Short mmCIF file of C-alpha atoms in Angstrom, two decimals:
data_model
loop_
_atom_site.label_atom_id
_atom_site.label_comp_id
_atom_site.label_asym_id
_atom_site.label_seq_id
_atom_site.Cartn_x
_atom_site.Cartn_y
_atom_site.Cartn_z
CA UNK B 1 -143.94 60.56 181.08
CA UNK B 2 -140.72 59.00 182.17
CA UNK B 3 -138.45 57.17 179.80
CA UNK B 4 -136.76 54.81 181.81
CA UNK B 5 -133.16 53.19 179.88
CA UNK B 6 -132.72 49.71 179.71
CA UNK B 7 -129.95 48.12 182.02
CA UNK B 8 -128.80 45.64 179.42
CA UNK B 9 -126.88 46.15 175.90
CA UNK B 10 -126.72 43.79 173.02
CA UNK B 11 -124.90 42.84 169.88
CA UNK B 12 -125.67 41.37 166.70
CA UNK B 13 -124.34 38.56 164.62
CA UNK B 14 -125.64 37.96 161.65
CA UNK B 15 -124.64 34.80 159.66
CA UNK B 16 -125.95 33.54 156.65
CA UNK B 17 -128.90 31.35 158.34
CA UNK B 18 -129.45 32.88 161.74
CA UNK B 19 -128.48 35.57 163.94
CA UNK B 20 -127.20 35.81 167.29
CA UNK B 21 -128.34 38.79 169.87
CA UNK B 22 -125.57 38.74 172.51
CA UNK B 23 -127.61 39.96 175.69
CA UNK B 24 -125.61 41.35 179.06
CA UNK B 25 -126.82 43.46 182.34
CA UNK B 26 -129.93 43.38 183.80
CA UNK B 27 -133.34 42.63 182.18
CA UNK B 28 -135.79 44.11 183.89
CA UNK B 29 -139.28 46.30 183.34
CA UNK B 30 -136.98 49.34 182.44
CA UNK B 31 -135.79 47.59 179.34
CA UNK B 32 -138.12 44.49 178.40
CA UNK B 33 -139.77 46.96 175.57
CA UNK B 34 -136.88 47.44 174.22
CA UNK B 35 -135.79 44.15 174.47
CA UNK B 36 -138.78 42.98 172.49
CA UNK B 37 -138.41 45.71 169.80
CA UNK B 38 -134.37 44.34 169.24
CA UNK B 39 -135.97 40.93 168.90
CA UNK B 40 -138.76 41.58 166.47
CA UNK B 41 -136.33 43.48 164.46
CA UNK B 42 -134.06 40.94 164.49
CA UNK B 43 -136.85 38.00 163.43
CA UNK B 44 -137.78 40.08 159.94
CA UNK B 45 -133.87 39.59 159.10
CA UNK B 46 -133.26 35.60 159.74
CA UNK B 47 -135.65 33.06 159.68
CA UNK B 48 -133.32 31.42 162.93
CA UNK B 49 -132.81 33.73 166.27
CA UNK B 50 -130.40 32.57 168.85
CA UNK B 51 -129.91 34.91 171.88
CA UNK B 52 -127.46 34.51 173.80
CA UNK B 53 -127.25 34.99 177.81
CA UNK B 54 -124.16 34.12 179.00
CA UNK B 55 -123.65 37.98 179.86
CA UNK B 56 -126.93 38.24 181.57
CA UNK B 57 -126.50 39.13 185.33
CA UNK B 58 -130.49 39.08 185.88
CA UNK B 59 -133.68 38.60 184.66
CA UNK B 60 -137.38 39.18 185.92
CA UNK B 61 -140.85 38.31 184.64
CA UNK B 62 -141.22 41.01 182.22
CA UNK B 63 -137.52 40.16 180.58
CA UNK B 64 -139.01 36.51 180.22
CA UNK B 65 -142.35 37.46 178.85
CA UNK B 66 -139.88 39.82 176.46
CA UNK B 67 -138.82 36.53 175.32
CA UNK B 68 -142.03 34.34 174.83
CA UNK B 69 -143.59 36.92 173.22
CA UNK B 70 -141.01 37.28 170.39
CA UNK B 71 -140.74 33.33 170.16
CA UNK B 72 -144.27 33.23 169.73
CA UNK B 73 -143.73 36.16 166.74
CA UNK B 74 -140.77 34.17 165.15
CA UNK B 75 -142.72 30.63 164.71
CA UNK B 76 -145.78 32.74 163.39
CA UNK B 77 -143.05 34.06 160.98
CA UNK B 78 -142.01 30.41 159.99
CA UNK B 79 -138.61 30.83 162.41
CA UNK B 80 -137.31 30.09 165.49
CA UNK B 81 -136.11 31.79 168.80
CA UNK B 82 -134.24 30.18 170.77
CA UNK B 83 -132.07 31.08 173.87
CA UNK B 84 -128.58 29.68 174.13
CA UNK B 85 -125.91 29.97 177.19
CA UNK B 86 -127.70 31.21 179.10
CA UNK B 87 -125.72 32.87 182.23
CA UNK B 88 -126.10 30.56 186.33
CA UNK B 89 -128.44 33.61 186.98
CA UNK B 90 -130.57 33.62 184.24
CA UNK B 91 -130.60 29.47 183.98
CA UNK B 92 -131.98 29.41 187.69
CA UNK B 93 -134.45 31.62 187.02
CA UNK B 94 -135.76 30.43 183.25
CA UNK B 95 -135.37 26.70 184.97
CA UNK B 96 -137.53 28.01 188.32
CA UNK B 97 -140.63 29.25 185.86
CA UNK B 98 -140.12 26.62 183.28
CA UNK B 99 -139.42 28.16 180.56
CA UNK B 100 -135.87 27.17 180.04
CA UNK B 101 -137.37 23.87 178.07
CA UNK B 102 -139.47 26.03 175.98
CA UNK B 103 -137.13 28.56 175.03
CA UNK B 104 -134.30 25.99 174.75
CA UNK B 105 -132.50 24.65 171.00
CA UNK B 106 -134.15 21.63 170.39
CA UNK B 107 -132.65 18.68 171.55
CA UNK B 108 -131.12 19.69 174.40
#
């Protein structure tokens, strides 16, 4: 089997409240598992996720469904997941599927 590396790399914040995941490079299938297993992770530390895109060159279906899927897992936790500056690339396409509302802080 073929273990494909993701083309994206990450950082993490943690405050007192929340954490941030600072996202860059490419989302794709190659590295939406792994993006899923940073996020889960990072949910069982902080009750508040924010991940932020402004580094994000691209993102396809399975990046996004990376992202639902561990939004779904935070509010089931009693937290929150929410994606914040997110980069003219990635806000085209989250705003083209609709998800940019859902995944969105509220009030915005």
């Amino acid at each position: 089997m073929t273990s494909f590396q993701p083309s994206w790399q990450h950082q993490v914040r943690v405050d007192q409240d929340h954490s941030t995941v600072l996202l860059s490079g490419e989302i794709d299938m190659n590295g939406a598992g792994q993006l899923l297993d940073l996020l889960d992770r990072t949910i069982q530390t902080t009750r508040r996720v924010d991940v932020d895109m402004a580094a994000v060159q691209f993102i396809d279906s399975t990046g996004i469904n990376a992202l639902i899927t561990a939004r779904r897992a935070a509010a089931a936790a009693g937290g929150q997941l929410v994606v914040t500056n997110p980069s003219r690339n990635a806000h085209r396409v989250l705003g083209i599927t609709g998800i940019l509302e859902v995944l969105s802080p509220p009030g915005t």
